[in-house]
Coordinates of C-alpha atoms in Angstrom, one line a residue:
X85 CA -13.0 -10.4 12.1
X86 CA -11.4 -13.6 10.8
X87 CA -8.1 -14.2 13.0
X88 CA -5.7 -14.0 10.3
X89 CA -2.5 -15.8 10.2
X90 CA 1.2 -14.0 10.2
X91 CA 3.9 -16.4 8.2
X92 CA 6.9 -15.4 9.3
X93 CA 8.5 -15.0 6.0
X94 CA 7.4 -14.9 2.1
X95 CA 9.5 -15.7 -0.5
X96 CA 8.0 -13.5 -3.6
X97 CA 7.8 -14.8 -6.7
X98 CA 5.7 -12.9 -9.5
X99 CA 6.4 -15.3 -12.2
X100 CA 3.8 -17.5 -10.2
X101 CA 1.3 -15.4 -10.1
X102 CA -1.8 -15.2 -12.8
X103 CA -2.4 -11.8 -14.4
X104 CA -5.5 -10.1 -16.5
X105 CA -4.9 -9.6 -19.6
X106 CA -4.3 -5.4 -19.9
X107 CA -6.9 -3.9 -21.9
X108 CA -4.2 -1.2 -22.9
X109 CA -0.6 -2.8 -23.5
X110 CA 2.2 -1.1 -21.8
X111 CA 5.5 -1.3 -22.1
X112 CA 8.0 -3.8 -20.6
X113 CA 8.6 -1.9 -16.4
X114 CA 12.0 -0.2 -16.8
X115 CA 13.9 -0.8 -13.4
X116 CA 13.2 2.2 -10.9
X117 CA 16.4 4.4 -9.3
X118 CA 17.2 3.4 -5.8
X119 CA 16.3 7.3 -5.4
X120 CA 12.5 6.6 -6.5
X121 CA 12.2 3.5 -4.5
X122 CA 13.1 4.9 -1.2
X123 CA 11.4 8.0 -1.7
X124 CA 8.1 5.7 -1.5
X125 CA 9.3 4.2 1.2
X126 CA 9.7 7.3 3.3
X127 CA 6.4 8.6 2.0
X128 CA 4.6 5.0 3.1
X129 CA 6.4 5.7 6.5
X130 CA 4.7 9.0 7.0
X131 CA 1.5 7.5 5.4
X132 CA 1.7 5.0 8.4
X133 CA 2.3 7.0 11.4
X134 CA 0.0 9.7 9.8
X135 CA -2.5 6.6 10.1
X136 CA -2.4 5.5 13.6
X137 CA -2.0 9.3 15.3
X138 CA -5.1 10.1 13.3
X139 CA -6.8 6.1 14.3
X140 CA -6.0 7.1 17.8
X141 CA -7.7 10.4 17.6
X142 CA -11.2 9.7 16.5
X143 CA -11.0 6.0 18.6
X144 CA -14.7 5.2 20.0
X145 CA -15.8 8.2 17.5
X146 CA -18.3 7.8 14.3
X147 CA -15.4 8.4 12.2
X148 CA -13.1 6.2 13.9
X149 CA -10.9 5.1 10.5
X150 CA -10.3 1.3 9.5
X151 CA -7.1 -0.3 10.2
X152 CA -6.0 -0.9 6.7
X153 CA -5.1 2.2 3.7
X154 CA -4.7 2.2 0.5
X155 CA -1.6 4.2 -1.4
X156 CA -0.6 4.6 -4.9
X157 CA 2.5 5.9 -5.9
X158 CA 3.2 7.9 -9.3
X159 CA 6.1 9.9 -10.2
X160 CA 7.2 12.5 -12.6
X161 CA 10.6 11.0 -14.1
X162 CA 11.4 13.9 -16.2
X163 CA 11.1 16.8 -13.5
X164 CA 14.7 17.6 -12.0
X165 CA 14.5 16.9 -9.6
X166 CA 12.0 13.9 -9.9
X167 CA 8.3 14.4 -8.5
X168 CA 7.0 11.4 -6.2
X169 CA 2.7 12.0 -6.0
X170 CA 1.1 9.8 -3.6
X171 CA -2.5 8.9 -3.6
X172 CA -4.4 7.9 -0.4
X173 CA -7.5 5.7 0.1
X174 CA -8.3 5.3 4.3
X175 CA -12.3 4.6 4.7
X176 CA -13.7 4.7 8.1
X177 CA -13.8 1.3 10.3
X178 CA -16.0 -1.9 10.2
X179 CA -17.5 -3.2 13.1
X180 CA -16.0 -6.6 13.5
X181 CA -13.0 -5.2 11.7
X182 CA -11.8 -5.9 7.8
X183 CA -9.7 -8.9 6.5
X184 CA -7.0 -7.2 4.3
X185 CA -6.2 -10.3 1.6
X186 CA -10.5 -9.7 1.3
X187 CA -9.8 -6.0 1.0
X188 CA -7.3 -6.0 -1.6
X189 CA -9.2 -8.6 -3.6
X190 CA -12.7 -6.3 -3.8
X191 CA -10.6 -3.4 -4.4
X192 CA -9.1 -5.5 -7.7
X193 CA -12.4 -6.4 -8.8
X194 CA -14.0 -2.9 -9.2
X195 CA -10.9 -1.5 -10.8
X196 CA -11.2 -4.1 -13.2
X197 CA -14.8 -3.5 -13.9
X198 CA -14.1 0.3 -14.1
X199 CA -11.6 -0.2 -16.5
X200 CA -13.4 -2.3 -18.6
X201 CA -16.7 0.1 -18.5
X202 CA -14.1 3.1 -19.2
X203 CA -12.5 1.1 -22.3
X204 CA -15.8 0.4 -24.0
X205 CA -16.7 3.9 -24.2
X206 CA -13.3 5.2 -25.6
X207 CA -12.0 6.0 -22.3
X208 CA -9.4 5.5 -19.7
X209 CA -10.1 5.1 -15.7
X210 CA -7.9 6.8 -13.3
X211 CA -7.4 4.8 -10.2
X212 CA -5.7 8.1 -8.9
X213 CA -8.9 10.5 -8.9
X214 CA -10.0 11.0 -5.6
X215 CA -13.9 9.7 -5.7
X216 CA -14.0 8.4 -9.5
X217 CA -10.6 6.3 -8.8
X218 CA -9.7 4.0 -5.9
X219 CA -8.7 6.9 -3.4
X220 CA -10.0 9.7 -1.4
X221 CA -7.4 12.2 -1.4
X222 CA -4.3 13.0 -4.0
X223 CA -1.7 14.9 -4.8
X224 CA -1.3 16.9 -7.9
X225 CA -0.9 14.9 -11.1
X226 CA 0.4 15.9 -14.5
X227 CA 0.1 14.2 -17.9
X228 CA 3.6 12.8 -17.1
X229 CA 3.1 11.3 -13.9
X230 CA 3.1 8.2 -14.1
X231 CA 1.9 5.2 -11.7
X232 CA 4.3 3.2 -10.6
X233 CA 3.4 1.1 -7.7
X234 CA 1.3 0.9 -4.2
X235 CA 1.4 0.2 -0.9
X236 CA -1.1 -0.9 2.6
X237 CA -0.5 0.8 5.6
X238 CA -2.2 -0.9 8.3
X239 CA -2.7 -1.2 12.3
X240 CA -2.6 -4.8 12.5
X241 CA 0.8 -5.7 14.0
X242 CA 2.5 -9.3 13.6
X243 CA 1.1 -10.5 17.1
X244 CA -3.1 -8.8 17.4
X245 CA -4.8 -7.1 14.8
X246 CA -6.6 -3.7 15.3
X247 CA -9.6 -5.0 15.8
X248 CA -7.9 -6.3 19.1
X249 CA -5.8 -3.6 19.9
X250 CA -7.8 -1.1 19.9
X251 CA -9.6 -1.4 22.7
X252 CA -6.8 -0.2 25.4
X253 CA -6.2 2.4 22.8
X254 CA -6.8 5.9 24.0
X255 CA -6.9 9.4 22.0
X256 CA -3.7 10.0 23.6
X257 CA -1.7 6.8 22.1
X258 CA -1.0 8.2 18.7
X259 CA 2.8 8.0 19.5
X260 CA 2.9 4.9 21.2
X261 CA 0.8 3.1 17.9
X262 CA 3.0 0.9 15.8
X263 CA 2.0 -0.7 12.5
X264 CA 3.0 -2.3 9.3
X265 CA 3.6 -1.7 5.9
X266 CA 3.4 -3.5 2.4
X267 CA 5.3 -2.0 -1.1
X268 CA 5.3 -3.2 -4.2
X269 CA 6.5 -1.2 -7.7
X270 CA 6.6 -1.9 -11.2
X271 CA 10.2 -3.3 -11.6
X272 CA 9.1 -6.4 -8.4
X273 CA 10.7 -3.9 -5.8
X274 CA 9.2 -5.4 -3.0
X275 CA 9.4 -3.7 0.9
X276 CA 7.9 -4.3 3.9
X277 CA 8.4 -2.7 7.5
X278 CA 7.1 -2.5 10.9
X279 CA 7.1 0.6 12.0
X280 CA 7.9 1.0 15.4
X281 CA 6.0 3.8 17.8
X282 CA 7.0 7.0 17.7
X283 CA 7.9 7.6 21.6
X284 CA 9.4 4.9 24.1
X285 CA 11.9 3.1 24.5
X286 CA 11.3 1.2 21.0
X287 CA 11.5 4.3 18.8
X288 CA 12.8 4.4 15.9
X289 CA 14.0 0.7 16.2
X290 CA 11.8 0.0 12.7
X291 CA 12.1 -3.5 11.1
X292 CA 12.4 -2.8 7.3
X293 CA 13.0 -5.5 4.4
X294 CA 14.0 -4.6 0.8
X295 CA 14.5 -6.9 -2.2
X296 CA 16.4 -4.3 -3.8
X297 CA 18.3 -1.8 -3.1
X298 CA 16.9 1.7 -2.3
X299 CA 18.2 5.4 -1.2
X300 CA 15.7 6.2 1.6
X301 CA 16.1 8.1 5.7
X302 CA 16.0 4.8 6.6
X303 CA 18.2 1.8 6.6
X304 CA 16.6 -1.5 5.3
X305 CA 18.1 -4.8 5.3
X306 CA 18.0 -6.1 1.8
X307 CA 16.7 -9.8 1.5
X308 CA 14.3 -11.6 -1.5
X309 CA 12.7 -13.5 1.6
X310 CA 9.8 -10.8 2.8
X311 CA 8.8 -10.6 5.9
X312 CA 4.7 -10.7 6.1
X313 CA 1.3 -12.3 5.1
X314 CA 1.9 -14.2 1.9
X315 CA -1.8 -13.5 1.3
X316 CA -1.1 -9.6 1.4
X317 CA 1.9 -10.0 -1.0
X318 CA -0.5 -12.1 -3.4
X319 CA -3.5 -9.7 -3.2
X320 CA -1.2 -6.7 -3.7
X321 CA 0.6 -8.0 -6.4
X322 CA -2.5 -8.4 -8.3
X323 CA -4.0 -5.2 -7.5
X324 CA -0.8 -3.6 -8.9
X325 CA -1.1 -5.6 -12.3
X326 CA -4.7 -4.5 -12.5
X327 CA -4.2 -1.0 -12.0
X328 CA -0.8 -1.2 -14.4
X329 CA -3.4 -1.9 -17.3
X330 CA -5.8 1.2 -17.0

């Protein structure tokens, strides 16, 4: 694995970034409630402690899991109240361990191809269908659920990646695992956090970075300087574009 390099801060700023042209217009992002946004982040959270108990439990296994996964929010606006459905992608680990900017840019690619194959037959892809989309596992969609953004969970911390880590990593270190996070929805909310482990001394003392404001179980520090690989931001961000045009 590529030793990859941890900025200490990235300043995000989407007007910089170069788009595809959607194959299906949609409508200018309406800014999401502060109820919405931290609802994701709670749910990215769980997605991330789920992810290293369940890393630490098949370690040395076959199915030992990759350090990097995959989730797409959608929510249902006009239930009361609203409906957040999360979408999970989580393969099983490389050998020398996977870069994550790499990740996110071959995940961008084949949902633009899919899209493009779906649109010249008539059709429309569905990032969210577990096989045929970009994940493995969802929860249930209706008609009205709309996607509105994604996020990486990851093992790789601000000082070792997981390809590093894990080997002093035991089945038994699920709690004592901490890892990051990268958000980012339709209206530029941007979050990041590093979770802290679940037992010790540290717990609960998560790092968590909002560039707007949100109503979550945690307590962010808002700031439009983000925390993070500027290379994640970018490859996210253009991943979310992508997917906003299927």
């Amino acid at each position: 694995m590529t030793q990859q390099q941890y900025p200490g801060r990235h300043h995000l700023n989407p007007s910089q970034q170069q788009q595809p042209q959607p194959l299906h217009p949609v409508a200018e992002p309406q800014g999401l409630p502060a109820s919405v946004r931290g609802r994701a982040l709670d749910r990215a959270m769980q997605v991330n402690a789920s992810h290293a108990r369940n890393a630490a439990d098949r370690i040395g296994t076959r199915d030992a899991l990759g350090e990097h996964a995959l989730v797409l929010f959608s929510v249902d606006e006009t239930a009361r109240p609203f409906r957040l459905s999360v979408a999970t992608r989580l393969d099983y680990e490389e050998h020398r361990g996977e870069n994550l900017p790499a990740l996110l840019q071959a995940l961008g690619q084949h949902a633009w191809n899919q899209i493009q194959a779906a649109y010249r037959t008539g059709k429309r892809w569905d990032p969210r269908t577990p096989m045929d989309g970009l994940v493995l596992r969802s929860d249930p969609v209706t008609p009205e659920t709309e996607y509105i953004g994604l996020a990486i969970s990851t093992l790789d911390t601000p000082t070792a990646p997981w390809h590093d880590l894990k080997r002093s990593v035991s089945s038994a270190d699920g709690l004592n695992l901490s890892g990051q996070g990268y958000l980012y929805l339709r209206d530029g909310t941007a979050m990041y956090f590093l979770r802290a482990a679940q037992t010790g001394s540290g717990a609960g003392q998560h790092t968590i970075v909002t560039n707007r404001a949100v109503h979550s179980i945690y307590r962010p520090r808002m700031d439009n300087e983000l925390p993070g690989d500027p290379q994640v931001w970018q490859g996210l961000e253009k991943l979310h574009h992508v997917l906003m045009s299927a």
